[in-house]
Amino acid sequence: MLKLADHWVWDSWYVIDDDGRHHVFFLRASRALQEEGRRHHRASIGHAVSDDLRDWTLLPDALVHADTPAWDDQATWTGSIVREDSGRWRMFYTGVSRSEGGKVQRIGSAVSDDLLVWHREPGPQVEADPRHYEKFSEESDWFDEACRDPWVVRAGDGWHMLFTARAEGPEPTRERGVVGHARSADLVTWEVLPPLSRPDALGFGQIEVTQLHRVDGQWLLLFCCGKAEASDARRSLGETGDNYAVPVDDLFAGFDGAVLNIAKARPFEHESLYAARLHDVDGQTVIIGFRNIEDGGFVGELADPIPVRWDGERLVRR
């Protein structure tokens, strides 16, 4: 769907403008790095537009790392976009800093009147609260402090943010991934709340790139987790790094407590798709993600949209 000759492309998120055009924002890094593992700390946020989700026109990058010193002066990572009541667009995104070696993640935002030119808002708005979430230290048994991949949705008279996070606790490290939660009345000041899920033996070390979307009348939480970060129980099922869907009931009843049962997550079967998003086009829901590992190598391009449906237990191809 979107392949760049000079850059790898991976995580993406989508929005439709007033003219019905689809905008994709995506992580990109130069292939001149040669080793794809180096891309994460060189990532910027690219931008393209399409009428049909297949033929894309590349636009100038939306956001790059800030000047040093700043909380996001090393790389800008995955986010989501909402529209304010004023009509202005707000993109929430993840940032990491040089001073911390990219190990600590925080969430901030940028605003735009036209989806083309973006202006950073001051400082990070959400970071891991030690009352609810695991913090990084050199003695940690995990490789980073997870507070990333914000997905923002309006509910009732306020806004809710879901994000990738980890819980402290006695559970094995690859079972402590949770869905982080924060709440705001104005999209600027956020209260970090306890997670919406709990660690689970049939769980994950990290619950990445979350999204809430309705498919065939059922609200779903979509997320992804790589094989190396999945619990022993998941790997024993033969799951090898997948996108997962969890049915969500009474989604807007209050967002109170651990309402998501991650043990119910079922993979969407695909040979390499990762960090996928659900998106609606022409009355049909499709899934779009990047091509990850194929034939032992990283591909780094967005795949064509795949029509999907909810069969009552899992997300499947239509």
GROMACS .gro file of C-alpha atoms in nm:
model
  318
    1MET     CA    1   0.000   0.000   0.000
    2LEU     CA    2   0.275   0.244   0.096
    3LYS     CA    3   0.637   0.160   0.024
    4LEU     CA    4   0.922   0.412   0.034
    5ALA     CA    5   1.245   0.336  -0.148
    6ASP     CA    6   1.459   0.527   0.100
    7HIS     CA    7   1.275   0.477   0.430
    8TRP     CA    8   1.131   0.196   0.637
    9VAL     CA    9   0.766   0.245   0.730
   10TRP     CA   10   0.599   0.086   1.031
   11ASP     CA   11   0.332   0.188   1.290
   12SER     CA   12   0.051   0.395   1.137
   13TRP     CA   13  -0.272   0.574   1.233
   14TYR     CA   14  -0.554   0.721   1.023
   15VAL     CA   15  -0.805   1.006   1.006
   16ILE     CA   16  -1.056   1.127   0.746
   17ASP     CA   17  -1.068   1.498   0.658
   18ASP     CA   18  -1.370   1.713   0.567
   19ASP     CA   19  -1.332   1.622   0.198
   20GLY     CA   20  -1.346   1.249   0.272
   21ARG     CA   21  -0.977   1.189   0.207
   22HIS     CA   22  -0.785   0.939   0.417
   23HIS     CA   23  -0.474   1.067   0.593
   24VAL     CA   24  -0.216   0.822   0.722
   25PHE     CA   25   0.050   0.918   0.975
   26PHE     CA   26   0.331   0.669   1.017
   27LEU     CA   27   0.670   0.606   1.169
   28ARG     CA   28   0.960   0.626   0.924
   29ALA     CA   29   1.339   0.601   0.938
   30SER     CA   30   1.607   0.601   0.672
   31ARG     CA   31   1.713   0.270   0.519
   32ALA     CA   32   2.065   0.419   0.515
   33LEU     CA   33   2.085   0.303   0.878
   34GLN     CA   34   2.122  -0.047   0.723
   35GLU     CA   35   2.042  -0.224   1.051
   36GLU     CA   36   1.666  -0.204   1.096
   37GLY     CA   37   1.697  -0.239   1.474
   38ARG     CA   38   1.841   0.114   1.480
   39ARG     CA   39   1.526   0.266   1.329
   40HIS     CA   40   1.336   0.316   1.657
   41HIS     CA   41   1.565   0.587   1.791
   42ARG     CA   42   1.569   0.763   1.451
   43ALA     CA   43   1.193   0.766   1.395
   44SER     CA   44   0.994   1.065   1.274
   45ILE     CA   45   0.624   1.088   1.186
   46GLY     CA   46   0.549   1.078   0.814
   47HIS     CA   47   0.226   1.173   0.638
   48ALA     CA   48   0.044   1.072   0.319
   49VAL     CA   49  -0.307   1.114   0.177
   50SER     CA   50  -0.533   0.892  -0.035
   51ASP     CA   51  -0.885   0.876  -0.176
   52ASP     CA   52  -0.906   0.496  -0.162
   53LEU     CA   53  -0.646   0.363   0.089
   54ARG     CA   54  -0.444   0.217  -0.197
   55ASP     CA   55  -0.288   0.498  -0.401
   56TRP     CA   56  -0.107   0.744  -0.175
   57THR     CA   57   0.046   1.090  -0.220
   58LEU     CA   58   0.339   1.149   0.011
   59LEU     CA   59   0.327   1.480   0.203
   60PRO     CA   60   0.588   1.655   0.420
   61ASP     CA   61   0.661   1.490   0.754
   62ALA     CA   62   0.420   1.582   1.030
   63LEU     CA   63   0.665   1.579   1.321
   64VAL     CA   64   1.033   1.515   1.394
   65HIS     CA   65   1.228   1.505   1.719
   66ALA     CA   66   1.258   1.831   1.911
   67ASP     CA   67   1.574   2.032   1.966
   68THR     CA   68   1.782   1.925   2.266
   69PRO     CA   69   1.714   1.939   2.555
   70ALA     CA   70   1.355   1.812   2.547
   71TRP     CA   71   1.148   1.513   2.653
   72ASP     CA   72   1.111   1.415   2.284
   73ASP     CA   73   1.453   1.516   2.146
   74GLN     CA   74   1.554   1.166   2.032
   75ALA     CA   75   1.252   1.027   1.846
   76THR     CA   76   0.877   1.067   1.798
   77TRP     CA   77   0.670   0.751   1.808
   78THR     CA   78   0.319   0.618   1.761
   79GLY     CA   79   0.005   0.818   1.834
   80SER     CA   80  -0.351   0.897   1.732
   81ILE     CA   81  -0.553   1.201   1.622
   82VAL     CA   82  -0.880   1.350   1.747
   83ARG     CA   83  -1.072   1.663   1.654
   84GLU     CA   84  -1.142   1.930   1.912
   85ASP     CA   85  -1.479   2.104   1.936
   86SER     CA   86  -1.313   2.409   1.780
   87GLY     CA   87  -1.241   2.209   1.464
   88ARG     CA   88  -0.868   2.199   1.531
   89TRP     CA   89  -0.692   1.863   1.508
   90ARG     CA   90  -0.483   1.730   1.796
   91MET     CA   91  -0.228   1.451   1.755
   92PHE     CA   92  -0.112   1.267   2.064
   93TYR     CA   93   0.225   1.099   2.018
   94THR     CA   94   0.505   0.924   2.208
   95GLY     CA   95   0.843   1.084   2.271
   96VAL     CA   96   1.178   0.964   2.405
   97SER     CA   97   1.483   1.168   2.504
   98ARG     CA   98   1.858   1.147   2.445
   99SER     CA   99   1.939   1.212   2.809
  100GLU     CA  100   1.759   0.893   2.911
  101GLY     CA  101   1.889   0.684   2.622
  102GLY     CA  102   1.537   0.644   2.486
  103LYS     CA  103   1.443   0.414   2.776
  104VAL     CA  104   1.166   0.632   2.925
  105GLN     CA  105   0.853   0.704   2.721
  106ARG     CA  106   0.612   0.993   2.765
  107ILE     CA  107   0.308   1.119   2.577
  108GLY     CA  108   0.248   1.471   2.450
  109SER     CA  109   0.056   1.638   2.170
  110ALA     CA  110   0.072   1.870   1.871
  111VAL     CA  111  -0.208   2.071   1.711
  112SER     CA  112  -0.299   2.159   1.352
  113ASP     CA  113  -0.569   2.350   1.165
  114ASP     CA  114  -0.521   2.159   0.839
  115LEU     CA  115  -0.353   1.822   0.921
  116LEU     CA  116  -0.045   1.950   0.736
  117VAL     CA  117   0.139   2.188   0.968
  118TRP     CA  118   0.172   2.075   1.330
  119HIS     CA  119   0.275   2.275   1.636
  120ARG     CA  120   0.399   2.108   1.953
  121GLU     CA  121   0.216   2.177   2.278
  122PRO     CA  122   0.437   2.247   2.584
  123GLY     CA  123   0.585   1.951   2.771
  124PRO     CA  124   0.464   1.591   2.806
  125GLN     CA  125   0.106   1.546   2.921
  126VAL     CA  126   0.108   1.183   3.037
  127GLU     CA  127   0.380   0.969   3.194
  128ALA     CA  128   0.385   0.648   3.396
  129ASP     CA  129   0.252   0.712   3.749
  130PRO     CA  130   0.439   0.488   3.997
  131ARG     CA  131   0.118   0.441   4.197
  132HIS     CA  132  -0.016   0.233   3.909
  133TYR     CA  133   0.263   0.154   3.664
  134GLU     CA  134   0.614   0.013   3.648
  135LYS     CA  135   0.900   0.265   3.630
  136PHE     CA  136   1.237   0.202   3.471
  137SER     CA  137   1.558   0.153   3.667
  138GLU     CA  138   1.892  -0.001   3.580
  139GLU     CA  139   1.789  -0.300   3.793
  140SER     CA  140   1.464  -0.346   3.600
  141ASP     CA  141   1.391  -0.685   3.446
  142TRP     CA  142   1.231  -0.506   3.147
  143PHE     CA  143   1.405  -0.300   2.881
  144ASP     CA  144   1.209   0.027   2.903
  145GLU     CA  145   0.952   0.233   3.091
  146ALA     CA  146   0.638   0.180   2.889
  147CYS     CA  147   0.409   0.480   2.841
  148ARG     CA  148   0.340   0.503   2.469
  149ASP     CA  149   0.100   0.449   2.176
  150PRO     CA  150  -0.181   0.678   2.299
  151TRP     CA  151  -0.531   0.610   2.169
  152VAL     CA  152  -0.776   0.887   2.262
  153VAL     CA  153  -1.154   0.853   2.253
  154ARG     CA  154  -1.441   1.074   2.370
  155ALA     CA  155  -1.684   0.925   2.621
  156GLY     CA  156  -1.957   1.110   2.808
  157ASP     CA  157  -1.842   1.459   2.898
  158GLY     CA  158  -1.471   1.390   2.873
  159TRP     CA  159  -1.185   1.219   2.695
  160HIS     CA  160  -1.011   0.891   2.772
  161MET     CA  161  -0.664   0.779   2.670
  162LEU     CA  162  -0.549   0.419   2.643
  163PHE     CA  163  -0.175   0.357   2.630
  164THR     CA  164   0.087   0.083   2.644
  165ALA     CA  165   0.202   0.028   3.004
  166ARG     CA  166   0.327  -0.229   3.252
  167ALA     CA  167   0.220  -0.308   3.607
  168GLU     CA  168   0.444  -0.367   3.905
  169GLY     CA  169   0.387  -0.699   4.079
  170PRO     CA  170   0.496  -1.055   4.151
  171GLU     CA  171   0.377  -1.192   3.819
  172PRO     CA  172   0.634  -1.308   3.563
  173THR     CA  173   0.768  -1.017   3.359
  174ARG     CA  174   0.604  -1.130   3.033
  175GLU     CA  175   0.259  -1.130   3.199
  176ARG     CA  176   0.265  -0.773   3.333
  177GLY     CA  177   0.165  -0.578   3.025
  178VAL     CA  178  -0.152  -0.374   3.086
  179VAL     CA  179  -0.370  -0.119   2.909
  180GLY     CA  180  -0.288   0.215   3.068
  181HIS     CA  181  -0.563   0.470   3.126
  182ALA     CA  182  -0.584   0.848   3.166
  183ARG     CA  183  -0.874   1.093   3.165
  184SER     CA  184  -0.913   1.458   3.064
  185ALA     CA  185  -1.188   1.717   3.038
  186ASP     CA  186  -1.004   1.939   2.790
  187LEU     CA  187  -0.737   1.726   2.612
  188VAL     CA  188  -0.467   1.931   2.785
  189THR     CA  189  -0.462   1.832   3.153
  190TRP     CA  190  -0.469   1.457   3.212
  191GLU     CA  191  -0.527   1.245   3.524
  192VAL     CA  192  -0.343   0.912   3.510
  193LEU     CA  193  -0.568   0.634   3.643
  194PRO     CA  194  -0.523   0.262   3.723
  195PRO     CA  195  -0.500   0.032   3.420
  196LEU     CA  196  -0.803  -0.104   3.236
  197SER     CA  197  -0.663  -0.459   3.243
  198ARG     CA  198  -0.471  -0.680   3.485
  199PRO     CA  199  -0.160  -0.898   3.447
  200ASP     CA  200  -0.260  -1.247   3.340
  201ALA     CA  201  -0.095  -1.585   3.288
  202LEU     CA  202  -0.248  -1.581   2.941
  203GLY     CA  203  -0.121  -1.229   2.890
  204PHE     CA  204   0.164  -1.026   2.744
  205GLY     CA  205   0.477  -0.839   2.844
  206GLN     CA  206   0.350  -0.542   2.647
  207ILE     CA  207   0.016  -0.453   2.492
  208GLU     CA  208   0.120  -0.229   2.204
  209VAL     CA  209  -0.062   0.009   1.969
  210THR     CA  210  -0.407  -0.019   2.126
  211GLN     CA  211  -0.719   0.092   1.942
  212LEU     CA  212  -1.092   0.082   2.015
  213HIS     CA  213  -1.314   0.021   1.713
  214ARG     CA  214  -1.659  -0.122   1.645
  215VAL     CA  215  -1.681  -0.413   1.398
  216ASP     CA  216  -2.018  -0.566   1.306
  217GLY     CA  217  -2.176  -0.403   1.610
  218GLN     CA  218  -1.913  -0.529   1.856
  219TRP     CA  219  -1.663  -0.296   2.024
  220LEU     CA  220  -1.313  -0.443   2.007
  221LEU     CA  221  -0.978  -0.358   2.160
  222LEU     CA  222  -0.711  -0.418   1.896
  223PHE     CA  223  -0.345  -0.444   2.000
  224CYS     CA  224  -0.026  -0.628   1.913
  225CYS     CA  225   0.255  -0.813   2.088
  226GLY     CA  226   0.568  -0.978   1.953
  227LYS     CA  227   0.654  -1.341   2.022
  228ALA     CA  228   0.952  -1.252   2.244
  229GLU     CA  229   0.728  -1.038   2.469
  230ALA     CA  230   0.434  -1.281   2.497
  231SER     CA  231   0.375  -1.496   2.804
  232ASP     CA  232   0.488  -1.858   2.816
  233ALA     CA  233   0.124  -1.964   2.795
  234ARG     CA  234   0.074  -1.763   2.476
  235ARG     CA  235   0.386  -1.900   2.314
  236SER     CA  236   0.283  -2.253   2.406
  237LEU     CA  237  -0.023  -2.192   2.187
  238GLY     CA  238   0.211  -2.137   1.892
  239GLU     CA  239   0.144  -1.764   1.869
  240THR     CA  240   0.438  -1.599   1.697
  241GLY     CA  241   0.387  -1.225   1.726
  242ASP     CA  242   0.043  -1.113   1.625
  243ASN     CA  243  -0.231  -0.853   1.628
  244TYR     CA  244  -0.501  -0.941   1.881
  245ALA     CA  245  -0.865  -0.847   1.930
  246VAL     CA  246  -1.058  -0.851   2.259
  247PRO     CA  247  -1.436  -0.795   2.276
  248VAL     CA  248  -1.529  -0.502   2.499
  249ASP     CA  249  -1.872  -0.481   2.662
  250ASP     CA  250  -2.025  -0.169   2.817
  251LEU     CA  251  -1.738   0.031   2.675
  252PHE     CA  252  -1.877   0.371   2.762
  253ALA     CA  253  -2.039   0.273   3.091
  254GLY     CA  254  -1.767   0.444   3.288
  255PHE     CA  255  -1.417   0.313   3.218
  256ASP     CA  256  -1.399   0.217   3.585
  257GLY     CA  257  -1.164  -0.055   3.703
  258ALA     CA  258  -1.001  -0.336   3.508
  259VAL     CA  259  -1.278  -0.382   3.252
  260LEU     CA  260  -1.072  -0.557   2.984
  261ASN     CA  261  -1.013  -0.932   3.006
  262ILE     CA  262  -0.689  -0.973   2.814
  263ALA     CA  263  -0.708  -1.352   2.848
  264LYS     CA  264  -0.989  -1.339   2.589
  265ALA     CA  265  -0.757  -1.193   2.324
  266ARG     CA  266  -0.747  -1.392   2.001
  267PRO     CA  267  -0.494  -1.336   1.719
  268PHE     CA  268  -0.581  -1.210   1.374
  269GLU     CA  269  -0.415  -1.462   1.148
  270HIS     CA  270  -0.160  -1.313   0.908
  271GLU     CA  271   0.192  -1.414   0.809
  272SER     CA  272   0.362  -1.084   0.898
  273LEU     CA  273   0.117  -0.797   0.963
  274TYR     CA  274   0.198  -0.596   1.277
  275ALA     CA  275   0.084  -0.280   1.462
  276ALA     CA  276  -0.242  -0.298   1.266
  277ARG     CA  277  -0.529  -0.050   1.273
  278LEU     CA  278  -0.898  -0.090   1.198
  279HIS     CA  279  -1.043   0.171   0.963
  280ASP     CA  280  -1.376   0.214   0.782
  281VAL     CA  281  -1.401   0.277   0.409
  282ASP     CA  282  -1.711   0.258   0.188
  283GLY     CA  283  -1.915   0.104   0.470
  284GLN     CA  284  -1.666  -0.175   0.529
  285THR     CA  285  -1.411  -0.227   0.805
  286VAL     CA  286  -1.055  -0.304   0.696
  287ILE     CA  287  -0.736  -0.380   0.884
  288ILE     CA  288  -0.409  -0.211   0.783
  289GLY     CA  289  -0.064  -0.270   0.927
  290PHE     CA  290   0.298  -0.291   0.830
  291ARG     CA  291   0.476  -0.592   0.685
  292ASN     CA  292   0.711  -0.701   0.959
  293ILE     CA  293   0.938  -1.008   0.928
  294GLU     CA  294   0.919  -1.212   0.608
  295ASP     CA  295   1.173  -1.475   0.502
  296GLY     CA  296   1.386  -1.378   0.801
  297GLY     CA  297   1.409  -1.006   0.712
  298PHE     CA  298   1.229  -0.686   0.804
  299VAL     CA  299   1.012  -0.548   0.522
  300GLY     CA  300   0.897  -0.209   0.656
  301GLU     CA  301   0.608  -0.106   0.431
  302LEU     CA  302   0.232  -0.073   0.478
  303ALA     CA  303   0.023  -0.359   0.338
  304ASP     CA  304  -0.296  -0.321   0.137
  305PRO     CA  305  -0.615  -0.298   0.348
  306ILE     CA  306  -0.776  -0.633   0.431
  307PRO     CA  307  -1.159  -0.646   0.476
  308VAL     CA  308  -1.247  -0.803   0.812
  309ARG     CA  309  -1.547  -0.915   1.016
  310TRP     CA  310  -1.617  -1.023   1.373
  311ASP     CA  311  -1.727  -1.388   1.391
  312GLY     CA  312  -1.828  -1.374   1.758
  313GLU     CA  313  -1.494  -1.498   1.891
  314ARG     CA  314  -1.222  -1.342   1.679
  315LEU     CA  315  -1.144  -1.095   1.404
  316VAL     CA  316  -1.120  -1.275   1.067
  317ARG     CA  317  -1.086  -1.190   0.700
  318ARG     CA  318  -1.414  -1.115   0.527
   0.00000   0.00000   0.00000
